[in-house]
C-alpha cells in the first residue's frame, strides 16, 4: 500500500521531467520595435494630436469649423470662449498623453478654478481642475473620473506649473442596437503617479444624475472642455490599443 501511495505521489514528478523550459517559451508574435521617446518627445508609433505648431487635428466642437483656441509661442494652446474642441478623428481604446496648466493667477474657487476636462469619445471625462489647495467634491477634483471615481491621491502641482496625465482608456463595448455588452475602464497617472487603477466606467460622466449609456451615434472623438477658464494644453499624443 505504501508503495502504491509513493508511486501516485511520484507520478506528477515523473511527468514533469519531460517538460523542458523551452516548452513555455513563446517566440511569436515579435513585438514591434518602437522608439520610446523621452519626457518631451512621444514614442515613434504615437499619433500626434498637438505639438504646438497648429490645430489641424482639431475642430470646434459640434461644427465643421477649424478649432478656435489660441496657440501660444511656447508651444501650448489655451481655451478660448466659444466652446470646446474635438479631434477630427475618432478613437476606440487608447493610451493618451496630455499636458495641461491651470492659470498661474488664481481666480475663482471649487469647480470654477482652472476647470477644463479631457473627454474620451466626447462623454467620459477625466477632470482637469486646479486642485491645489482648492476644496471641491472629491469625485470632481483633478484626475477624478468626473462624478464616478475619486483619485487615489491628489498629485496636483501648483497653479501655473505644467502637469501631465497618462491615461489608458479601454472603451466600453456596445452592440449595434446600443446595448452595452462590456464596461470600459480607466487607468490614470497624474504627474507620473497612479491615481485611477483600472477603474470600471459606469457610463457617461454627467453633471446631474446617474451615469448614462452612451449614445452610439456620438462620434468617438477626443474632446477638450471649455469651462470658461483659460487652461492651457501642450504635447498631446495617443497610441491606439
Ligand atoms: Mg471639467
PDB file of C-alpha atoms and ligand atoms in Angstrom, residues 111 115-117 119 125-128 146 225 227, ligand 1:
ATOM      1  CA  UNK A 111     -15.244  73.928  -9.777  1.00  0.00           C
ATOM      2  CA  UNK A 115     -11.646  73.854 -14.848  1.00  0.00           C
ATOM      3  CA  UNK A 116     -11.409  72.026 -18.142  1.00  0.00           C
ATOM      4  CA  UNK A 117     -11.515  68.352 -18.982  1.00  0.00           C
ATOM      5  CA  UNK A 119     -13.234  63.654 -22.597  1.00  0.00           C
ATOM      6  CA  UNK A 125     -14.416  62.992 -18.651  1.00  0.00           C
ATOM      7  CA  UNK A 126     -11.146  62.883 -16.787  1.00  0.00           C
ATOM      8  CA  UNK A 127     -11.409  66.142 -14.865  1.00  0.00           C
ATOM      9  CA  UNK A 128      -8.899  68.940 -15.301  1.00  0.00           C
ATOM     10  CA  UNK A 146     -15.991  63.001 -13.142  1.00  0.00           C
ATOM     11  CA  UNK A 225     -13.636  71.217 -22.487  1.00  0.00           C
ATOM     12  CA  UNK A 227     -15.398  75.596 -18.838  1.00  0.00           C
TER      13      UNK A 227
HETATM   14 MG1  LIG B   1     -14.275  69.787 -16.294  1.00  0.00          MG
END
